[in-house]
């Protein structure tokens, strides 16, 4: 499977402009099975209101048009919660319009996310074209127990992020750590540019199960990177070096 990661400068709270730019990027980089977009790719981090629903429709339209899946997070409200708090929701949208979603569990209290957003309660693994994906958002990267594989129940972790330049060393280190400790591929997609609070330098990367960097964006550059994930090679590596058989069995359970 070919995975593409799109790193770009998100225009603050300008969803139409951001979606138009992304449409052009997708046109210019045809042929991937999955396109992964940054956290809150239509508005930047943290909008005060939910996306208006057009963004999910745009994802479905683009997935259908290209015969590819799209993944990325937006701000939304859940049905039945009274409309009081927002959710940072990562959608995984397939070409037929169906989708799965994951609500960010670890809210970034240092940046005030927990004051306006509600934490997710479900761990989500979704399958597409024979590959199993664990869905994660930004700050989740710092919490390895939440992303720990359960007997090799996924093949790739997707991390979508708005990760500031001031802490980029942690980003680079932890992406490799999650790949090595879970014997999986990791796709980390960050933004670049600036918002009212932070500067971002990107450094999106696709990491192999041995911690090897398969593809990486230069510092601060707007770019699309691609890499192939090979399920036969992953299965062979896990059989040859079966460290997951000796892994700790403690997990964070879903709360629903």
PDB file of C-alpha atoms in Angstrom:
ATOM      1  CA  UNK A   1       0.000   0.000   0.000  1.00  0.00           C
ATOM      2  CA  UNK A   2       1.209   3.487  -0.868  1.00  0.00           C
ATOM      3  CA  UNK A   3       0.660   6.104   1.850  1.00  0.00           C
ATOM      4  CA  UNK A   4       1.069   9.827   1.257  1.00  0.00           C
ATOM      5  CA  UNK A   5       1.498  12.427   4.017  1.00  0.00           C
ATOM      6  CA  UNK A   6       0.609  16.054   3.194  1.00  0.00           C
ATOM      7  CA  UNK A   7       2.441  18.658   5.268  1.00  0.00           C
ATOM      8  CA  UNK A   8       1.318  22.246   4.675  1.00  0.00           C
ATOM      9  CA  UNK A   9       0.824  25.677   6.254  1.00  0.00           C
ATOM     10  CA  UNK A  10      -2.748  25.687   7.578  1.00  0.00           C
ATOM     11  CA  UNK A  11      -4.383  29.114   7.245  1.00  0.00           C
ATOM     12  CA  UNK A  12      -5.872  30.085  10.585  1.00  0.00           C
ATOM     13  CA  UNK A  13      -9.661  29.502  10.628  1.00  0.00           C
ATOM     14  CA  UNK A  14     -10.006  29.659   6.848  1.00  0.00           C
ATOM     15  CA  UNK A  15     -11.515  26.257   5.980  1.00  0.00           C
ATOM     16  CA  UNK A  16     -12.448  27.061   2.397  1.00  0.00           C
ATOM     17  CA  UNK A  17      -8.930  28.286   1.584  1.00  0.00           C
ATOM     18  CA  UNK A  18      -7.372  25.235   3.235  1.00  0.00           C
ATOM     19  CA  UNK A  19      -9.623  22.766   1.425  1.00  0.00           C
ATOM     20  CA  UNK A  20      -8.948  24.459  -1.912  1.00  0.00           C
ATOM     21  CA  UNK A  21      -5.203  24.186  -1.325  1.00  0.00           C
ATOM     22  CA  UNK A  22      -5.496  20.552  -0.339  1.00  0.00           C
ATOM     23  CA  UNK A  23      -7.540  19.758  -3.438  1.00  0.00           C
ATOM     24  CA  UNK A  24      -4.704  21.133  -5.544  1.00  0.00           C
ATOM     25  CA  UNK A  25      -2.160  19.096  -3.560  1.00  0.00           C
ATOM     26  CA  UNK A  26      -4.174  15.924  -4.111  1.00  0.00           C
ATOM     27  CA  UNK A  27      -4.397  16.673  -7.822  1.00  0.00           C
ATOM     28  CA  UNK A  28      -0.625  17.056  -7.967  1.00  0.00           C
ATOM     29  CA  UNK A  29       0.120  13.816  -6.095  1.00  0.00           C
ATOM     30  CA  UNK A  30      -2.211  11.224  -7.563  1.00  0.00           C
ATOM     31  CA  UNK A  31      -1.855   7.491  -7.071  1.00  0.00           C
ATOM     32  CA  UNK A  32      -1.679   6.921  -3.306  1.00  0.00           C
ATOM     33  CA  UNK A  33      -3.964   4.454  -1.549  1.00  0.00           C
ATOM     34  CA  UNK A  34      -4.217   6.673   1.540  1.00  0.00           C
ATOM     35  CA  UNK A  35      -3.649  10.405   2.062  1.00  0.00           C
ATOM     36  CA  UNK A  36      -2.992  11.555   5.632  1.00  0.00           C
ATOM     37  CA  UNK A  37      -3.583  15.203   6.571  1.00  0.00           C
ATOM     38  CA  UNK A  38      -2.514  17.135   9.698  1.00  0.00           C
ATOM     39  CA  UNK A  39      -4.552  17.669  12.856  1.00  0.00           C
ATOM     40  CA  UNK A  40      -7.406  20.180  12.380  1.00  0.00           C
ATOM     41  CA  UNK A  41      -6.314  20.601   8.770  1.00  0.00           C
ATOM     42  CA  UNK A  42      -9.217  22.860   7.829  1.00  0.00           C
ATOM     43  CA  UNK A  43      -8.877  25.460  10.611  1.00  0.00           C
ATOM     44  CA  UNK A  44      -5.661  25.073  12.577  1.00  0.00           C
ATOM     45  CA  UNK A  45      -5.468  24.389  16.323  1.00  0.00           C
ATOM     46  CA  UNK A  46      -7.780  25.230  18.373  1.00  0.00           C
ATOM     47  CA  UNK A  47     -10.854  26.722  16.679  1.00  0.00           C
ATOM     48  CA  UNK A  48     -13.582  28.016  18.982  1.00  0.00           C
ATOM     49  CA  UNK A  49     -16.331  26.428  16.881  1.00  0.00           C
ATOM     50  CA  UNK A  50     -16.937  23.097  15.212  1.00  0.00           C
ATOM     51  CA  UNK A  51     -16.418  22.621  11.495  1.00  0.00           C
ATOM     52  CA  UNK A  52     -19.686  23.155   9.636  1.00  0.00           C
ATOM     53  CA  UNK A  53     -19.945  19.648   8.182  1.00  0.00           C
ATOM     54  CA  UNK A  54     -18.621  20.631   4.778  1.00  0.00           C
ATOM     55  CA  UNK A  55     -15.151  19.321   5.621  1.00  0.00           C
ATOM     56  CA  UNK A  56     -16.327  15.731   6.123  1.00  0.00           C
ATOM     57  CA  UNK A  57     -18.310  15.997   2.889  1.00  0.00           C
ATOM     58  CA  UNK A  58     -15.176  17.267   1.153  1.00  0.00           C
ATOM     59  CA  UNK A  59     -13.226  14.259   2.458  1.00  0.00           C
ATOM     60  CA  UNK A  60     -15.899  11.895   1.141  1.00  0.00           C
ATOM     61  CA  UNK A  61     -15.977  13.635  -2.235  1.00  0.00           C
ATOM     62  CA  UNK A  62     -12.192  13.543  -2.607  1.00  0.00           C
ATOM     63  CA  UNK A  63     -11.978   9.904  -1.525  1.00  0.00           C
ATOM     64  CA  UNK A  64     -14.621   8.911  -4.074  1.00  0.00           C
ATOM     65  CA  UNK A  65     -13.047  10.985  -6.847  1.00  0.00           C
ATOM     66  CA  UNK A  66      -9.573   9.508  -6.346  1.00  0.00           C
ATOM     67  CA  UNK A  67     -10.442   5.972  -5.273  1.00  0.00           C
ATOM     68  CA  UNK A  68      -8.285   6.547  -2.182  1.00  0.00           C
ATOM     69  CA  UNK A  69      -8.847   6.894   1.546  1.00  0.00           C
ATOM     70  CA  UNK A  70      -8.299  10.169   3.435  1.00  0.00           C
ATOM     71  CA  UNK A  71      -7.476  10.632   7.115  1.00  0.00           C
ATOM     72  CA  UNK A  72      -7.284  13.850   9.127  1.00  0.00           C
ATOM     73  CA  UNK A  73      -8.801  15.485  12.195  1.00  0.00           C
ATOM     74  CA  UNK A  74     -11.301  18.319  12.527  1.00  0.00           C
ATOM     75  CA  UNK A  75     -13.200  20.042  15.311  1.00  0.00           C
ATOM     76  CA  UNK A  76     -16.716  18.673  15.709  1.00  0.00           C
ATOM     77  CA  UNK A  77     -19.522  18.129  18.209  1.00  0.00           C
ATOM     78  CA  UNK A  78     -20.885  14.725  19.106  1.00  0.00           C
ATOM     79  CA  UNK A  79     -24.566  13.998  18.865  1.00  0.00           C
ATOM     80  CA  UNK A  80     -26.283  13.637  22.205  1.00  0.00           C
ATOM     81  CA  UNK A  81     -23.744  15.493  24.376  1.00  0.00           C
ATOM     82  CA  UNK A  82     -25.897  18.587  24.638  1.00  0.00           C
ATOM     83  CA  UNK A  83     -23.652  20.535  22.316  1.00  0.00           C
ATOM     84  CA  UNK A  84     -21.603  21.858  25.222  1.00  0.00           C
ATOM     85  CA  UNK A  85     -18.143  20.668  24.294  1.00  0.00           C
ATOM     86  CA  UNK A  86     -16.157  20.037  21.159  1.00  0.00           C
ATOM     87  CA  UNK A  87     -14.301  16.930  20.004  1.00  0.00           C
ATOM     88  CA  UNK A  88     -10.988  16.703  18.161  1.00  0.00           C
ATOM     89  CA  UNK A  89     -12.080  13.937  15.794  1.00  0.00           C
ATOM     90  CA  UNK A  90      -9.833  12.011  13.407  1.00  0.00           C
ATOM     91  CA  UNK A  91     -11.828  10.717  10.441  1.00  0.00           C
ATOM     92  CA  UNK A  92     -10.702   7.815   8.262  1.00  0.00           C
ATOM     93  CA  UNK A  93     -12.806   8.069   5.090  1.00  0.00           C
ATOM     94  CA  UNK A  94     -12.962   5.360   2.394  1.00  0.00           C
ATOM     95  CA  UNK A  95     -13.733   5.778  -1.322  1.00  0.00           C
ATOM     96  CA  UNK A  96     -17.271   4.424  -0.874  1.00  0.00           C
ATOM     97  CA  UNK A  97     -18.063   7.228   1.595  1.00  0.00           C
ATOM     98  CA  UNK A  98     -17.993   5.049   4.708  1.00  0.00           C
ATOM     99  CA  UNK A  99     -15.781   6.174   7.553  1.00  0.00           C
ATOM    100  CA  UNK A 100     -14.507   5.392  11.020  1.00  0.00           C
ATOM    101  CA  UNK A 101     -13.466   8.012  13.534  1.00  0.00           C
ATOM    102  CA  UNK A 102     -11.383   8.385  16.668  1.00  0.00           C
ATOM    103  CA  UNK A 103     -11.819  11.170  19.234  1.00  0.00           C
ATOM    104  CA  UNK A 104      -8.527  12.388  20.695  1.00  0.00           C
ATOM    105  CA  UNK A 105      -8.121  10.931  24.169  1.00  0.00           C
ATOM    106  CA  UNK A 106      -5.215  12.960  25.556  1.00  0.00           C
ATOM    107  CA  UNK A 107      -6.171  16.634  25.503  1.00  0.00           C
ATOM    108  CA  UNK A 108      -3.336  19.158  25.567  1.00  0.00           C
ATOM    109  CA  UNK A 109      -3.995  20.885  28.908  1.00  0.00           C
ATOM    110  CA  UNK A 110      -0.870  23.026  28.576  1.00  0.00           C
ATOM    111  CA  UNK A 111      -2.513  24.683  25.555  1.00  0.00           C
ATOM    112  CA  UNK A 112      -6.047  24.833  27.000  1.00  0.00           C
ATOM    113  CA  UNK A 113      -7.567  22.086  24.857  1.00  0.00           C
ATOM    114  CA  UNK A 114      -9.176  20.460  27.899  1.00  0.00           C
ATOM    115  CA  UNK A 115     -11.083  23.661  28.709  1.00  0.00           C
ATOM    116  CA  UNK A 116     -13.212  23.468  25.576  1.00  0.00           C
ATOM    117  CA  UNK A 117     -12.876  19.918  24.267  1.00  0.00           C
ATOM    118  CA  UNK A 118     -14.103  16.560  25.488  1.00  0.00           C
ATOM    119  CA  UNK A 119     -11.717  13.603  25.642  1.00  0.00           C
ATOM    120  CA  UNK A 120     -12.436  10.513  23.592  1.00  0.00           C
ATOM    121  CA  UNK A 121     -13.033   7.177  25.271  1.00  0.00           C
ATOM    122  CA  UNK A 122     -12.505   4.594  22.522  1.00  0.00           C
ATOM    123  CA  UNK A 123      -9.370   3.070  21.091  1.00  0.00           C
ATOM    124  CA  UNK A 124      -9.964   2.670  17.346  1.00  0.00           C
ATOM    125  CA  UNK A 125      -8.339   0.282  14.866  1.00  0.00           C
ATOM    126  CA  UNK A 126      -9.729   0.419  11.342  1.00  0.00           C
ATOM    127  CA  UNK A 127      -8.949  -1.776   8.317  1.00  0.00           C
ATOM    128  CA  UNK A 128      -8.509  -0.734   4.690  1.00  0.00           C
ATOM    129  CA  UNK A 129      -7.211  -2.744   1.733  1.00  0.00           C
ATOM    130  CA  UNK A 130      -5.689  -5.403   3.966  1.00  0.00           C
ATOM    131  CA  UNK A 131      -3.914  -2.987   6.337  1.00  0.00           C
ATOM    132  CA  UNK A 132      -4.977  -2.262   9.936  1.00  0.00           C
ATOM    133  CA  UNK A 133      -4.565   1.282  11.234  1.00  0.00           C
ATOM    134  CA  UNK A 134      -4.515   2.562  14.820  1.00  0.00           C
ATOM    135  CA  UNK A 135      -5.852   6.130  14.828  1.00  0.00           C
ATOM    136  CA  UNK A 136      -4.115   8.676  17.097  1.00  0.00           C
ATOM    137  CA  UNK A 137      -3.914  12.474  17.374  1.00  0.00           C
ATOM    138  CA  UNK A 138      -0.883  14.631  18.269  1.00  0.00           C
ATOM    139  CA  UNK A 139      -0.508  14.646  22.096  1.00  0.00           C
ATOM    140  CA  UNK A 140      -1.440  10.935  22.187  1.00  0.00           C
ATOM    141  CA  UNK A 141       2.103  10.334  20.933  1.00  0.00           C
ATOM    142  CA  UNK A 142       3.463  11.004  24.434  1.00  0.00           C
ATOM    143  CA  UNK A 143       1.453   8.180  26.027  1.00  0.00           C
ATOM    144  CA  UNK A 144       2.753   4.758  24.944  1.00  0.00           C
ATOM    145  CA  UNK A 145       0.339   2.610  26.951  1.00  0.00           C
ATOM    146  CA  UNK A 146      -2.631   3.995  25.006  1.00  0.00           C
ATOM    147  CA  UNK A 147      -1.004   3.126  21.685  1.00  0.00           C
ATOM    148  CA  UNK A 148       0.402  -0.245  22.744  1.00  0.00           C
ATOM    149  CA  UNK A 149      -0.389  -3.065  20.348  1.00  0.00           C
ATOM    150  CA  UNK A 150      -2.581  -5.831  21.684  1.00  0.00           C
ATOM    151  CA  UNK A 151      -0.998  -8.943  20.275  1.00  0.00           C
ATOM    152  CA  UNK A 152      -0.140  -7.270  16.991  1.00  0.00           C
ATOM    153  CA  UNK A 153      -3.715  -6.097  16.322  1.00  0.00           C
ATOM    154  CA  UNK A 154      -2.639  -3.291  13.966  1.00  0.00           C
ATOM    155  CA  UNK A 155       0.023  -2.705  11.326  1.00  0.00           C
ATOM    156  CA  UNK A 156       0.302   1.099  11.100  1.00  0.00           C
ATOM    157  CA  UNK A 157      -0.180   3.950  13.584  1.00  0.00           C
ATOM    158  CA  UNK A 158      -1.412   7.240  12.157  1.00  0.00           C
ATOM    159  CA  UNK A 159      -0.465  10.356  14.149  1.00  0.00           C
ATOM    160  CA  UNK A 160      -1.941  13.612  12.837  1.00  0.00           C
ATOM    161  CA  UNK A 161      -0.559  16.674  14.584  1.00  0.00           C
ATOM    162  CA  UNK A 162      -0.016  20.383  15.125  1.00  0.00           C
ATOM    163  CA  UNK A 163       3.295  19.824  16.960  1.00  0.00           C
ATOM    164  CA  UNK A 164       5.232  23.043  17.727  1.00  0.00           C
ATOM    165  CA  UNK A 165       8.803  23.600  16.555  1.00  0.00           C
ATOM    166  CA  UNK A 166       9.924  24.200  20.141  1.00  0.00           C
ATOM    167  CA  UNK A 167       9.292  20.516  20.971  1.00  0.00           C
ATOM    168  CA  UNK A 168      10.152  18.923  17.648  1.00  0.00           C
ATOM    169  CA  UNK A 169      12.958  16.753  19.083  1.00  0.00           C
ATOM    170  CA  UNK A 170      10.347  14.916  21.163  1.00  0.00           C
ATOM    171  CA  UNK A 171       8.234  14.405  18.027  1.00  0.00           C
ATOM    172  CA  UNK A 172      11.090  12.826  16.104  1.00  0.00           C
ATOM    173  CA  UNK A 173      12.171  10.611  18.995  1.00  0.00           C
ATOM    174  CA  UNK A 174       8.710   9.387  19.936  1.00  0.00           C
ATOM    175  CA  UNK A 175       7.651   8.527  16.384  1.00  0.00           C
ATOM    176  CA  UNK A 176      10.591   6.143  16.173  1.00  0.00           C
ATOM    177  CA  UNK A 177       9.937   4.783  19.668  1.00  0.00           C
ATOM    178  CA  UNK A 178       6.291   3.942  18.871  1.00  0.00           C
ATOM    179  CA  UNK A 179       7.391   2.104  15.704  1.00  0.00           C
ATOM    180  CA  UNK A 180      10.128   0.105  17.435  1.00  0.00           C
ATOM    181  CA  UNK A 181       8.190  -0.882  20.554  1.00  0.00           C
ATOM    182  CA  UNK A 182       5.087  -1.957  18.597  1.00  0.00           C
ATOM    183  CA  UNK A 183       6.916  -3.453  15.583  1.00  0.00           C
ATOM    184  CA  UNK A 184       4.756  -1.437  13.215  1.00  0.00           C
ATOM    185  CA  UNK A 185       4.853   1.337  10.645  1.00  0.00           C
ATOM    186  CA  UNK A 186       4.225   4.857  11.926  1.00  0.00           C
ATOM    187  CA  UNK A 187       2.961   7.773   9.848  1.00  0.00           C
ATOM    188  CA  UNK A 188       3.400  11.131  11.594  1.00  0.00           C
ATOM    189  CA  UNK A 189       1.902  14.127   9.766  1.00  0.00           C
ATOM    190  CA  UNK A 190       2.598  17.580  11.187  1.00  0.00           C
ATOM    191  CA  UNK A 191       1.869  21.060   9.869  1.00  0.00           C
ATOM    192  CA  UNK A 192       4.255  23.885   9.099  1.00  0.00           C
ATOM    193  CA  UNK A 193       3.895  27.694   9.314  1.00  0.00           C
ATOM    194  CA  UNK A 194       2.409  29.733  12.151  1.00  0.00           C
ATOM    195  CA  UNK A 195      -0.814  30.258  14.072  1.00  0.00           C
ATOM    196  CA  UNK A 196      -1.582  32.882  16.765  1.00  0.00           C
ATOM    197  CA  UNK A 197       0.198  30.775  19.406  1.00  0.00           C
ATOM    198  CA  UNK A 198       3.005  28.740  17.861  1.00  0.00           C
ATOM    199  CA  UNK A 199       5.488  28.193  15.076  1.00  0.00           C
ATOM    200  CA  UNK A 200       5.519  24.804  13.351  1.00  0.00           C
ATOM    201  CA  UNK A 201       8.350  23.236  11.380  1.00  0.00           C
ATOM    202  CA  UNK A 202       6.640  20.065  10.192  1.00  0.00           C
ATOM    203  CA  UNK A 203       9.169  17.224   9.968  1.00  0.00           C
ATOM    204  CA  UNK A 204       6.445  14.763   9.008  1.00  0.00           C
ATOM    205  CA  UNK A 205       7.807  11.256   8.605  1.00  0.00           C
ATOM    206  CA  UNK A 206       6.947   7.693   7.710  1.00  0.00           C
ATOM    207  CA  UNK A 207       8.839   5.227   9.908  1.00  0.00           C
ATOM    208  CA  UNK A 208       9.423   1.519   9.376  1.00  0.00           C
ATOM    209  CA  UNK A 209       8.951  -1.171  12.069  1.00  0.00           C
ATOM    210  CA  UNK A 210      12.672  -1.227  12.873  1.00  0.00           C
ATOM    211  CA  UNK A 211      12.713   2.531  13.461  1.00  0.00           C
ATOM    212  CA  UNK A 212      14.091   3.237  10.000  1.00  0.00           C
ATOM    213  CA  UNK A 213      12.993   6.483   8.331  1.00  0.00           C
ATOM    214  CA  UNK A 214      11.316   5.609   5.026  1.00  0.00           C
ATOM    215  CA  UNK A 215      10.445   9.188   4.084  1.00  0.00           C
ATOM    216  CA  UNK A 216      10.724  12.560   5.795  1.00  0.00           C
ATOM    217  CA  UNK A 217       9.980  16.220   5.039  1.00  0.00           C
ATOM    218  CA  UNK A 218      12.723  18.810   5.281  1.00  0.00           C
ATOM    219  CA  UNK A 219      12.382  21.329   8.112  1.00  0.00           C
ATOM    220  CA  UNK A 220       9.593  23.834   7.467  1.00  0.00           C
ATOM    221  CA  UNK A 221       8.852  22.737   3.902  1.00  0.00           C
ATOM    222  CA  UNK A 222       5.388  22.278   2.438  1.00  0.00           C
ATOM    223  CA  UNK A 223       5.576  18.852   0.890  1.00  0.00           C
ATOM    224  CA  UNK A 224       3.911  15.531   0.146  1.00  0.00           C
ATOM    225  CA  UNK A 225       5.932  12.454   1.097  1.00  0.00           C
ATOM    226  CA  UNK A 226       5.137   8.872   0.151  1.00  0.00           C
ATOM    227  CA  UNK A 227       6.171   5.397   1.230  1.00  0.00           C
ATOM    228  CA  UNK A 228       5.061   1.824   0.662  1.00  0.00           C
ATOM    229  CA  UNK A 229       3.991  -0.292   3.624  1.00  0.00           C
ATOM    230  CA  UNK A 230       4.616  -3.993   3.009  1.00  0.00           C
ATOM    231  CA  UNK A 231       2.431  -6.368   5.034  1.00  0.00           C
ATOM    232  CA  UNK A 232       4.362  -9.480   3.993  1.00  0.00           C
ATOM    233  CA  UNK A 233       7.644  -7.931   5.122  1.00  0.00           C
ATOM    234  CA  UNK A 234       6.061  -6.779   8.396  1.00  0.00           C
ATOM    235  CA  UNK A 235       4.693 -10.247   9.145  1.00  0.00           C
ATOM    236  CA  UNK A 236       8.068 -11.839   8.335  1.00  0.00           C
ATOM    237  CA  UNK A 237       9.879  -9.416  10.662  1.00  0.00           C
ATOM    238  CA  UNK A 238       7.448 -10.081  13.508  1.00  0.00           C
ATOM    239  CA  UNK A 239       7.933 -13.849  13.065  1.00  0.00           C
ATOM    240  CA  UNK A 240      11.716 -13.617  12.877  1.00  0.00           C
ATOM    241  CA  UNK A 241      12.060 -11.286  15.866  1.00  0.00           C
ATOM    242  CA  UNK A 242       8.953 -11.973  18.012  1.00  0.00           C
ATOM    243  CA  UNK A 243       9.388  -9.351  20.725  1.00  0.00           C
ATOM    244  CA  UNK A 244       5.632  -8.781  20.895  1.00  0.00           C
ATOM    245  CA  UNK A 245       5.310 -12.247  22.450  1.00  0.00           C
ATOM    246  CA  UNK A 246       7.157 -10.909  25.510  1.00  0.00           C
ATOM    247  CA  UNK A 247       5.327  -7.570  25.762  1.00  0.00           C
ATOM    248  CA  UNK A 248       3.588  -6.400  28.923  1.00  0.00           C
ATOM    249  CA  UNK A 249      -0.125  -7.189  29.006  1.00  0.00           C
ATOM    250  CA  UNK A 250      -1.306  -4.017  30.791  1.00  0.00           C
ATOM    251  CA  UNK A 251      -3.542  -1.809  28.654  1.00  0.00           C
ATOM    252  CA  UNK A 252      -5.731   1.251  28.988  1.00  0.00           C
ATOM    253  CA  UNK A 253      -9.259   0.000  28.436  1.00  0.00           C
ATOM    254  CA  UNK A 254     -11.997   1.823  26.580  1.00  0.00           C
ATOM    255  CA  UNK A 255     -14.381   3.657  28.887  1.00  0.00           C
ATOM    256  CA  UNK A 256     -17.551   2.932  26.933  1.00  0.00           C
TER     257      UNK A 256
END
